[in-house]
Coordinates of C-alpha atoms in Angstrom, one line a residue:
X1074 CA -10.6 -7.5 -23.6
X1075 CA -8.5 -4.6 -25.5
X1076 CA -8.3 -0.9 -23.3
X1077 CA -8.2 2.5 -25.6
X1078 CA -7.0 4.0 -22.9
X1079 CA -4.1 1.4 -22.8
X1080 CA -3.2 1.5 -26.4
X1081 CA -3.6 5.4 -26.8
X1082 CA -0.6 5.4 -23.4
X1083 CA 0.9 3.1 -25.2
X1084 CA 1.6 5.2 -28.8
X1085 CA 2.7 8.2 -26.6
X1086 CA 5.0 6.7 -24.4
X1087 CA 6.6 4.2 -27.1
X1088 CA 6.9 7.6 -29.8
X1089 CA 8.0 6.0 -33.1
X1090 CA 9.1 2.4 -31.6
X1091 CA 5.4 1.8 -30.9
X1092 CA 3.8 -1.6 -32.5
X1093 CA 0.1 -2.0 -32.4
X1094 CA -2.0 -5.0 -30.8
X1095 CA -3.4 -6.3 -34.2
X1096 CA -7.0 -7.8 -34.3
X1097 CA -7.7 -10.3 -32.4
X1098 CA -7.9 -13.3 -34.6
X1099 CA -4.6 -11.8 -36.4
X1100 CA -3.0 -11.7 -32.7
X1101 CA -4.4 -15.2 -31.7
X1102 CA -2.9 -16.3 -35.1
X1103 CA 0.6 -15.0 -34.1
X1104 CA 1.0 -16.3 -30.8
X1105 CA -0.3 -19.3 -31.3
X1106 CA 2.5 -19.8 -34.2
X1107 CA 5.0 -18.1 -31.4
X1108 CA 4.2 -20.6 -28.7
X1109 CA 4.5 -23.3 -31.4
X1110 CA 1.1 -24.6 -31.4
X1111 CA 1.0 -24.5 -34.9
X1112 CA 3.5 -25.0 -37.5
X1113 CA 5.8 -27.1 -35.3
X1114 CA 7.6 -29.0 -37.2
X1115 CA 8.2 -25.7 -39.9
X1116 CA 11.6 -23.9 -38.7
X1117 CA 10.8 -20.5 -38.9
X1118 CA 13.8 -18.0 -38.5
X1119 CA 11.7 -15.6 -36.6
X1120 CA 10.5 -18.0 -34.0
X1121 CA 13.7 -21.1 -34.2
X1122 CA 16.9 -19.5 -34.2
X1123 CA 19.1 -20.3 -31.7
X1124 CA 19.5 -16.4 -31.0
X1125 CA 15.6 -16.6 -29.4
X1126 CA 16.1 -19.2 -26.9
X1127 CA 13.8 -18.2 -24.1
X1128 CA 13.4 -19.1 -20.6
X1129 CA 10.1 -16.9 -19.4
X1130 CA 7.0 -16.0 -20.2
X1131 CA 7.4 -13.2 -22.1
X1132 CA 7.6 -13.1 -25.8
X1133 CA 8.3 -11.3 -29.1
X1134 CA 5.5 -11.9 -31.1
X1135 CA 6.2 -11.6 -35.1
X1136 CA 3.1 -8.9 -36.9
X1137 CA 2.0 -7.7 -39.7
X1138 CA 3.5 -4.1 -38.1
X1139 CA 6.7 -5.2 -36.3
X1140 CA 7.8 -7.3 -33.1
X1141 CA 5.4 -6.9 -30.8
X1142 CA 6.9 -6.8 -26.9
X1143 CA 6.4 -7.8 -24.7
X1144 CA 3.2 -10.2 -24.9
X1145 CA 3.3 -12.1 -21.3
X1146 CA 1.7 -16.0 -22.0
X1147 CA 1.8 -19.0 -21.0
X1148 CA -0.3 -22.6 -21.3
X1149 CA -1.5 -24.3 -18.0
X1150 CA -4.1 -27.3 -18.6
X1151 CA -5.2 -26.8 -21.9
X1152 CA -5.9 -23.2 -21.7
X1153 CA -3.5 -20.3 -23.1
X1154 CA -3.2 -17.3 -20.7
X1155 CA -2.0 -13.8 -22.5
X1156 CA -2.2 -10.4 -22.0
X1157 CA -0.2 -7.0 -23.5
X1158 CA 1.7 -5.2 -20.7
X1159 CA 1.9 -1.5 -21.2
X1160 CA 5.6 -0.4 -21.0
X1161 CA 6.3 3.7 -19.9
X1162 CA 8.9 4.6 -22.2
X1163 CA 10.6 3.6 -25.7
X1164 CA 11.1 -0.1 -26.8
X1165 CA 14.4 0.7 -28.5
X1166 CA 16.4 -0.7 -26.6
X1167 CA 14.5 -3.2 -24.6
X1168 CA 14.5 -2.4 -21.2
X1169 CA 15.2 -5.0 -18.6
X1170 CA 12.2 -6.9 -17.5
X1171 CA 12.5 -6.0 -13.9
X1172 CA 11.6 -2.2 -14.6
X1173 CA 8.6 -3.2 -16.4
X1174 CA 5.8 -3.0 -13.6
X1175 CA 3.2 -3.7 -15.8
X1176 CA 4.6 -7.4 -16.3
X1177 CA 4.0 -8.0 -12.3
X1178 CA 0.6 -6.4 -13.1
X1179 CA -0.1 -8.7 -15.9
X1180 CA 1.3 -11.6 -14.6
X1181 CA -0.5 -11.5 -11.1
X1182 CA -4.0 -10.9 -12.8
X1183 CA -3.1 -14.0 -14.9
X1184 CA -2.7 -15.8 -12.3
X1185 CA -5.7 -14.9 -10.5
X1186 CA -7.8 -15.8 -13.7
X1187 CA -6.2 -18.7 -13.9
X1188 CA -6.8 -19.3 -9.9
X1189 CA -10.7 -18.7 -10.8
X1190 CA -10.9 -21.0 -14.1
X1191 CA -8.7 -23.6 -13.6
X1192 CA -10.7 -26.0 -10.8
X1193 CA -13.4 -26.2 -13.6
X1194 CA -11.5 -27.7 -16.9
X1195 CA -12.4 -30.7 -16.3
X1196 CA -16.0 -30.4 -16.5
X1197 CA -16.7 -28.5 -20.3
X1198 CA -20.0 -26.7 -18.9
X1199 CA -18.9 -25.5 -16.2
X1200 CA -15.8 -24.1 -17.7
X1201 CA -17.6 -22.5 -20.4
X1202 CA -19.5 -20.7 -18.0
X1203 CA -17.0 -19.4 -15.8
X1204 CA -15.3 -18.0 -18.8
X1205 CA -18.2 -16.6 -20.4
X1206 CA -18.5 -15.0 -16.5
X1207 CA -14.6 -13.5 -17.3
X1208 CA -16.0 -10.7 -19.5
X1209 CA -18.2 -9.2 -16.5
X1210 CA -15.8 -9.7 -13.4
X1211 CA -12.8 -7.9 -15.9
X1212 CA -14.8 -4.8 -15.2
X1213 CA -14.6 -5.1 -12.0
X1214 CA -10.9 -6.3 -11.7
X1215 CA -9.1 -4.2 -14.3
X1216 CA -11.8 -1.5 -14.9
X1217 CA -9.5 0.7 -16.9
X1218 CA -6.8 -1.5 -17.9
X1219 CA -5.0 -1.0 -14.0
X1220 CA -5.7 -4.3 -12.2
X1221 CA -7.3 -2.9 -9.1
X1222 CA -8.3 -6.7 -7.8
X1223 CA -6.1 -9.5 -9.1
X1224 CA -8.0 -11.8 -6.8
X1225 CA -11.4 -13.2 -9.4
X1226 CA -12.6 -15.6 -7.2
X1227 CA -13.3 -12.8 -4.5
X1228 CA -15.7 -11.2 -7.6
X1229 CA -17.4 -14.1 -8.4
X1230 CA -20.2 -13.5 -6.2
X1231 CA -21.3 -9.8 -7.4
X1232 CA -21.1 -10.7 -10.9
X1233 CA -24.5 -10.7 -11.5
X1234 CA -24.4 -7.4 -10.6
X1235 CA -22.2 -5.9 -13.0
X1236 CA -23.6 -4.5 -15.9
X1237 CA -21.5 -4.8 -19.2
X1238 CA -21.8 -1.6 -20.5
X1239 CA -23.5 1.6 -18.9
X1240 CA -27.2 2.2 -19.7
X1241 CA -26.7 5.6 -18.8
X1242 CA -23.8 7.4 -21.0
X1243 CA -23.1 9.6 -17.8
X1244 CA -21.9 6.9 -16.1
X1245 CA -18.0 6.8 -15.7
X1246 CA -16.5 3.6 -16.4
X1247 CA -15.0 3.1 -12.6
X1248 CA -18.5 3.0 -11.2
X1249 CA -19.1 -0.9 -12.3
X1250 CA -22.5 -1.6 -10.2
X1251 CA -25.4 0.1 -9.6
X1252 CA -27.0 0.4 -5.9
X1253 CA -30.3 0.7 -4.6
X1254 CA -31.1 1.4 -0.9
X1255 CA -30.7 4.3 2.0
X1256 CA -27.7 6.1 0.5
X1257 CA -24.6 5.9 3.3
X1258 CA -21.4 7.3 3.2
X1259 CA -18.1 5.9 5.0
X1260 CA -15.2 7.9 5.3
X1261 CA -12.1 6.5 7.9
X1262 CA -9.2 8.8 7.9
X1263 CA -6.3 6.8 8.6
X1264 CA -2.7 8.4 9.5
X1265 CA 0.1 6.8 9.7
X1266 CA 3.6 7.8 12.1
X1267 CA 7.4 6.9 11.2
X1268 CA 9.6 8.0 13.6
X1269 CA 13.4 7.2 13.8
X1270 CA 15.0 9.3 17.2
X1271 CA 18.5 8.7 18.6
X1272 CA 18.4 10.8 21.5
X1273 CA 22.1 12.1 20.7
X1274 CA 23.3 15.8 20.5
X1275 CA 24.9 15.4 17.0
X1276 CA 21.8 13.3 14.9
X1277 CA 18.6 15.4 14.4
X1278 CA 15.6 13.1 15.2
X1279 CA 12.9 12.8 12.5
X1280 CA 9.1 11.7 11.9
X1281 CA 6.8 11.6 9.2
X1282 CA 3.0 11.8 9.2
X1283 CA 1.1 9.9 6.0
X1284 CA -2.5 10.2 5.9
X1285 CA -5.0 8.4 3.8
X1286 CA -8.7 8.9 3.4
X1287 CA -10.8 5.9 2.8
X1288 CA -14.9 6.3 1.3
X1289 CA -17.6 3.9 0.7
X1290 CA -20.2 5.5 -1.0
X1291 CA -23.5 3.4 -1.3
X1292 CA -25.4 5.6 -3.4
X1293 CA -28.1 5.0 -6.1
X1294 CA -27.6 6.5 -9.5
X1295 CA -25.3 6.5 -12.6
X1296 CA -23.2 9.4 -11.7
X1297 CA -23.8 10.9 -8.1
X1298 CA -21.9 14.0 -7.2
X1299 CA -20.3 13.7 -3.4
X1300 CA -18.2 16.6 -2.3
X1301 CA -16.5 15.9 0.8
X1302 CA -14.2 18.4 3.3
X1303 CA -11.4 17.6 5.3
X1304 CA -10.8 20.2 8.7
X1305 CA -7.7 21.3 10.1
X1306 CA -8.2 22.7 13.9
X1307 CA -7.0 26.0 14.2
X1308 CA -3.3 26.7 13.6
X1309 CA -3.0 23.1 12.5
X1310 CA 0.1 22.1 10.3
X1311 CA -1.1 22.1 6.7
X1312 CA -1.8 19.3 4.9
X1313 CA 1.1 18.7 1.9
X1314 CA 1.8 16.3 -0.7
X1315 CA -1.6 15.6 -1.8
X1316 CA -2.5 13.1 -4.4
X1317 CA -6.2 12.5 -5.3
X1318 CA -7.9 9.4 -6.9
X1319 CA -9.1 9.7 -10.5
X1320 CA -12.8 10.2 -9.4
X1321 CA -12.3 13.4 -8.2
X1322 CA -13.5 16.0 -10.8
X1323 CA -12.0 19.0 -9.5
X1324 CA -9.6 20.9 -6.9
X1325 CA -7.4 24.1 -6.5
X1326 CA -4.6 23.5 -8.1
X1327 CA -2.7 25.0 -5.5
X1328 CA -3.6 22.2 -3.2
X1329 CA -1.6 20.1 -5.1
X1330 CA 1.3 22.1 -5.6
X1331 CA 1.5 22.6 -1.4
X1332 CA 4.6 20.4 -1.1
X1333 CA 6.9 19.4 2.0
X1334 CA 10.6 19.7 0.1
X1335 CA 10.1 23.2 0.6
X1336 CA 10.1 24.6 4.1
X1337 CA 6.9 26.0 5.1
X1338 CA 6.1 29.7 4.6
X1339 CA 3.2 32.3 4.5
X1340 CA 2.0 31.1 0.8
X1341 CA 1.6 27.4 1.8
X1342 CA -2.2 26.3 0.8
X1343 CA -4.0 26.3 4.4
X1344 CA -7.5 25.2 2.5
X1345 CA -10.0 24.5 2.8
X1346 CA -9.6 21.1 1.4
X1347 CA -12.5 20.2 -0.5
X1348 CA -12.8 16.9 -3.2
X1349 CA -15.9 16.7 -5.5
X1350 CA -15.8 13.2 -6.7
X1351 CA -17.9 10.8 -8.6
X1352 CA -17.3 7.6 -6.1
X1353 CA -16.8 3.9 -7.6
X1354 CA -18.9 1.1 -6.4
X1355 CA -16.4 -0.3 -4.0
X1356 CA -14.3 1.1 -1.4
X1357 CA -11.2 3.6 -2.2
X1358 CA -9.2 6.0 -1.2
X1359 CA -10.2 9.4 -1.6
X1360 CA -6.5 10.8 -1.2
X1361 CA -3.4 10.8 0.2
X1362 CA -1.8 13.6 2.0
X1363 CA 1.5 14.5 4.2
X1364 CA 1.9 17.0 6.9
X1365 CA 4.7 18.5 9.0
X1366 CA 4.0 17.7 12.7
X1367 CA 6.0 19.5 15.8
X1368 CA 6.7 16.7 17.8
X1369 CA 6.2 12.9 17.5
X1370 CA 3.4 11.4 19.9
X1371 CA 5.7 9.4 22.1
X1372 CA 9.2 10.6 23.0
X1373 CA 11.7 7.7 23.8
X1374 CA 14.9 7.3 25.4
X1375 CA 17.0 3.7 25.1
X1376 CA 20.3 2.6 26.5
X1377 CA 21.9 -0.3 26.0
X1378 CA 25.3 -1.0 27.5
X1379 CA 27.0 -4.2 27.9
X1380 CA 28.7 -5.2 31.3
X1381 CA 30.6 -8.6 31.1
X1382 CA 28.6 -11.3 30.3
X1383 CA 25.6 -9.2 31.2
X1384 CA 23.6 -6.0 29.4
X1385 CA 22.1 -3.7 31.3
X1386 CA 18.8 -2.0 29.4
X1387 CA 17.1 1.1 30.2
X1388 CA 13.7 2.5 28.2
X1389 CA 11.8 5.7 28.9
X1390 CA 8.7 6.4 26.9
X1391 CA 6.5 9.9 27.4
X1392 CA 3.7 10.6 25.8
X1393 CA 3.7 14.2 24.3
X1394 CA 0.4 16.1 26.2
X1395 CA -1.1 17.2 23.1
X1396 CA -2.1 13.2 22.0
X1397 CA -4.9 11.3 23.2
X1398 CA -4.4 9.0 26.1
X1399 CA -6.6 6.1 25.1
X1400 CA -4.9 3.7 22.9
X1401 CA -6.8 0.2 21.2
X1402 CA -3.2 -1.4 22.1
X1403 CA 0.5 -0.2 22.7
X1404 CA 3.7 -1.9 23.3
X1405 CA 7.2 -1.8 23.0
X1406 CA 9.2 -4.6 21.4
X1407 CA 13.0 -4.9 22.4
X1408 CA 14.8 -7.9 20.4
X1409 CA 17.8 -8.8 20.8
X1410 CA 19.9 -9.7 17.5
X1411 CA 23.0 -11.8 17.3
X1412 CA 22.9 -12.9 21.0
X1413 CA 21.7 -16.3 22.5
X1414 CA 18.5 -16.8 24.1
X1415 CA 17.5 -15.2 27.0
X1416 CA 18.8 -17.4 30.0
X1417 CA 18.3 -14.9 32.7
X1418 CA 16.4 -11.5 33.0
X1419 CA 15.7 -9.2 35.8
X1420 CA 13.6 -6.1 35.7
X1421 CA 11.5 -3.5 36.9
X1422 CA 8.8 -1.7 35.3
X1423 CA 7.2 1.7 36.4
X1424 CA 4.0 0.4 34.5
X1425 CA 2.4 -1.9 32.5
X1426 CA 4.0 -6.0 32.3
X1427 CA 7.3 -7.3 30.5
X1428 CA 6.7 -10.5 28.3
X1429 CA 9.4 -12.9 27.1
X1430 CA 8.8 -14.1 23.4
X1431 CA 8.8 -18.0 23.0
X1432 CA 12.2 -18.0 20.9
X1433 CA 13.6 -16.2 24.0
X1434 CA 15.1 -13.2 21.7
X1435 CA 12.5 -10.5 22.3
X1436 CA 11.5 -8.6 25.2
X1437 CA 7.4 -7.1 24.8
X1438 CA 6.4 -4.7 27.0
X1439 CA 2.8 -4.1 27.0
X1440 CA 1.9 -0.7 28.2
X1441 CA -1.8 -1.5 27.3
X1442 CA -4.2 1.5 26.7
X1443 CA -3.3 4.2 28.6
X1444 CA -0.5 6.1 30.1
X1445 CA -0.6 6.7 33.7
X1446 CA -1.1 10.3 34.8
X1447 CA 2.5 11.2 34.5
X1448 CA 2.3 10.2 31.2
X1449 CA 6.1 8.7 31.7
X1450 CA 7.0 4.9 31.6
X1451 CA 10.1 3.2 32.6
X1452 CA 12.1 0.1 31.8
X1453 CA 14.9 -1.1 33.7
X1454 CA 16.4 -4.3 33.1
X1455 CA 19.6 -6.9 33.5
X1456 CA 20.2 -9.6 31.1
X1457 CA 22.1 -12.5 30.2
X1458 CA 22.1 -14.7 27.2
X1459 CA 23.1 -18.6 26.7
X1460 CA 24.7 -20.3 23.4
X1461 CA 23.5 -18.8 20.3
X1462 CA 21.2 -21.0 18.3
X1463 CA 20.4 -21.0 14.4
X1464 CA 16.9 -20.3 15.3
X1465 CA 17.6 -16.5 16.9
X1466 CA 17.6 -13.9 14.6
X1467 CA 20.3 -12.2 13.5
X1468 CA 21.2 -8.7 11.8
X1469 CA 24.1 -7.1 9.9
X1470 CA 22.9 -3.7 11.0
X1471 CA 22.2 -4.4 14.1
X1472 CA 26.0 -5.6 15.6
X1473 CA 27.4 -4.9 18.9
X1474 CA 25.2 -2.3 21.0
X1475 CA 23.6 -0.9 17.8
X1476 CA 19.7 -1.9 18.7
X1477 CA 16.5 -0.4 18.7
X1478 CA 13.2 -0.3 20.8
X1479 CA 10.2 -0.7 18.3
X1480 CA 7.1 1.2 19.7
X1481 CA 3.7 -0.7 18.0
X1482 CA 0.6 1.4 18.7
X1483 CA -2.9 2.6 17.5
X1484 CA -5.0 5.7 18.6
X1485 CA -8.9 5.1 17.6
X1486 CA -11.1 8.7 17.1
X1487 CA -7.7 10.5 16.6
X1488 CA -5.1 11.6 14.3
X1489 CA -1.6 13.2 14.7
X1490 CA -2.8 16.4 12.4
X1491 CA -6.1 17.5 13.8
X1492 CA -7.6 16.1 10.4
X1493 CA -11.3 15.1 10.4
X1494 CA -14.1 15.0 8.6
X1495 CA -16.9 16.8 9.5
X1496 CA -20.3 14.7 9.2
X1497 CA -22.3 18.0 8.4
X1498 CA -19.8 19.5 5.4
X1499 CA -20.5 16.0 3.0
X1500 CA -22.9 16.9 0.6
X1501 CA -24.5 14.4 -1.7
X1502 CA -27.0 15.3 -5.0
X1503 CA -29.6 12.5 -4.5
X1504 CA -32.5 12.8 -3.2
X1505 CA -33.4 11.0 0.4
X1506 CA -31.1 12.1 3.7
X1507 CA -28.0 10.4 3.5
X1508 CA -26.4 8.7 6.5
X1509 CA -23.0 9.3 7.0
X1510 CA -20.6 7.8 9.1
X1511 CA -16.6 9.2 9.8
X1512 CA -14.3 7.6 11.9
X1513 CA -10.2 8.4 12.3
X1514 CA -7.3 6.5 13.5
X1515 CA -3.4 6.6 14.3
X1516 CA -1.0 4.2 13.8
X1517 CA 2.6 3.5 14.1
X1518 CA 4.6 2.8 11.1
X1519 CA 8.4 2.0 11.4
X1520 CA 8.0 3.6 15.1
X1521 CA 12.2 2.9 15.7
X1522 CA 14.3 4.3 18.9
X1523 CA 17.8 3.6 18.8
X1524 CA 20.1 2.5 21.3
X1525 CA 22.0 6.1 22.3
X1526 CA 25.3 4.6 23.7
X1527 CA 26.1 3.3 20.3
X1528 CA 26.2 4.7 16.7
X1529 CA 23.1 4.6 14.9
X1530 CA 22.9 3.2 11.9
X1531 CA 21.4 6.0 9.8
X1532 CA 21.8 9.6 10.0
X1533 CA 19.4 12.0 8.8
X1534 CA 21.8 15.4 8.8
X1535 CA 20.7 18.7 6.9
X1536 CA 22.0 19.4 3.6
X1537 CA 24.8 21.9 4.1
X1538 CA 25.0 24.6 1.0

């Protein structure tokens, strides 16, 4: 399968060190002599020198119009497995093969159609069908020469589905499958919270709010036209750093501009944040977005301090009033690195129940789903650790009292920013009503609070001018 869009990237990132993919019986004939499936026993300079040992996958292949590189291949059962990764910027000089991402591309969609056509080499029908299948579940898989799906056997039961080319010309190439049926719309905000605080007068806590917005359009027709509106409540931080999928036809540009290296001021895009799009088949997200948020949900407090052969622990969580109070699951995971297992442990919690892992090297305290009316917890705990074992886990970082509380949680019906989407504002150009279904969720991502009677192990400080 050959990509246009591909090749044309191709010439203009490559400038004058660009090499064509020839036709495909002239490139078959090439690699075929590169991989030494013909002309063996010929020594050709090109090919046999001792200057072009090589030890990967990737090769140099000798055309009509120059070296072509690099052409990922390989031979696994009788069958020859190649594709053409595109490479961002010029051949000459080759850059190293770890900074070419489309060889990890290539390679894992190789793999996957080698995953799907392998089990059936040895019966000749069979395999002749599943590759004759290949053509059809490509569109699906690599729509626009991106791998989207590197796993073909997952495709194999919608292929039927798939249409090889568009019967309407409107259609855009990522919508791969027509649907027919009540047309429904999906849309799941999810937000995500890092969060790294220190609880020390000198180091600046910090937090981080990434938000992305997944859709499922089932809609009938070629080319439907969606537009769909996120909400902010009132006085809400804005939403920054937005980046949209290729389906969406159209925004103002100065929602893309709204960006969160520069502090936040009276120009700052407030919205409204609308995205026309032309949905693919499958599920995707819609966009991804930032946003500057006052205060982290839950506000911690650790201290660690060692006392002989003993270490006394000490954990205060509060939930910030503004968040919901109705969590799917939270907990706090306290692990001890470096140490022996846990041969002794007294404690007292204010709420909630203190498990001991089975490795006896992690303390998991299960708040469950909700705070009590306080909205404060507490942790209060001695212990005291045997001989050190190969199997406990260990840490360069984390040496002496440097440690960390780990908070693992997730809000349903809620996110951090306000951010919804409002069931009533989705319009869709088809005829029928549509039903449409929104739902929103926070998470913790990296949710870290570090031990306050020892130095922490990053620093987050203001750039001083």
């Amino acid at each position: 399968r050959r990509y246009p869009t591909v090749e044309l990237r191709a010439e203009t990132f490559n400038g004058s060190t660009h090499v064509p993919v020839p036709s495909d019986s002239a490139f078959l004939r090439a690699l075929l002599l590169e991989l030494r499936l013909v002309d063996e026993h010929v020594f050709l300079e090109q090919r046999d020198t001792c200057t072009r040992i090589n030890h990967s996958c990737v090769h140099s292949v000798s055309t009509a119009a120059g070296e072509l590189w690099p052409v990922l291949a390989f031979r696994k059962s009788g069958l020859i497995y190649a594709c053409v990764p595109l490479v961002e910027g010029s051949l000459e000089p080759r850059p190293p093969l770890l900074t070419v991402c489309g060889l990890s591309q290539g390679l894992a969609l190789l793999l996957g159609i080698m995953d799907y056509v392998s089990p059936s080499r040895k019966n000749e029908a069979e395999l002749s069908a599943k590759v004759g299948q290949l053509r059809y579940l490509l569109i699906q898989a690599c729509p626009l020469g991106t791998p989207l799906n590197t796993n073909i056997r997952s495709l194999n039961s919608s292929f039927e589905d798939i249409q090889e080319m568009p019967l309407d010309k409107e259609q855009p190439a990522w919508r791969s499958s027509t649907y027919k049926g009540k047309p429904q719309v999906h849309v799941c905000i999810t937000e995500k919270v890092k969060c790294m605080q220190y609880d020390q007068r000198d180091v600046v806590d910090t937090w981080q709010v990434y938000g992305a917005v997944n859709c499922k359009c089932d809609i009938e027709g070629s080319a439907p036209n969606v537009t769909l509106s996120l909400t902010l409540p009132t006085n809400a931080p804005p939403l920054q750093d937005i980046v949209v999928h290729h389906c969406v036809t159209s925004v103002d540009p100065a929602m893309l501009l709204s960006t969160s290296a520069e502090p936040l001021h009276d120009s700052v895009y407030n919205g409204p944040y609308k995205f026309p799009f032309i949905p693919p088949s499958d599920s995707f997200n819609l966009c991804y977005y930032t946003s500057q948020v006052p205060v982290p949900p839950i506000l911690g407090c650790y201290q660690l301090v060692e006392e002989g052969s003993q270490i006394k622990i000490t954990v205060n969580l509060k939930l910030h009033e503004s968040i919901k109070n109705s969590f799917e699951y939270c907990e706090a995971r306290i692990p001890f690195f470096n140490r022996g297992p846990i041969a002794q442990l007294e404690y007292k919690v204010s709420y909630g129940q203190l498990d001991l892992s089975r490795e006896k090297s992690l303390l998991v305290w299960v708040i469950g789903q909700k705070f009590p009316k306080s909205l404060e917890v507490s942790l209060a705990g001695t212990v005291s650790f045997g001989t050190p074992g190969k199997e406990h886990p260990t840490d360069y970082v984390c040496t002496g009292n440097t440690a960390y509380v780990k908070l693992y949680f997730r809000i349903p019906d809620f996110t951090l920013t306000g951010c919804y989407v409002d069931q009533h504002s989705v319009q869709i150009f088809v005829p029928g009503k549509p039903k449409i279904t929104a739902s929103r969720e926070l998470i913790s991502s990296d949710y870290y609070i570090w031990n306050s009677k020892a130095p922490a192990p990053m620093v987050y400080k203001p750039l001083l001018d």
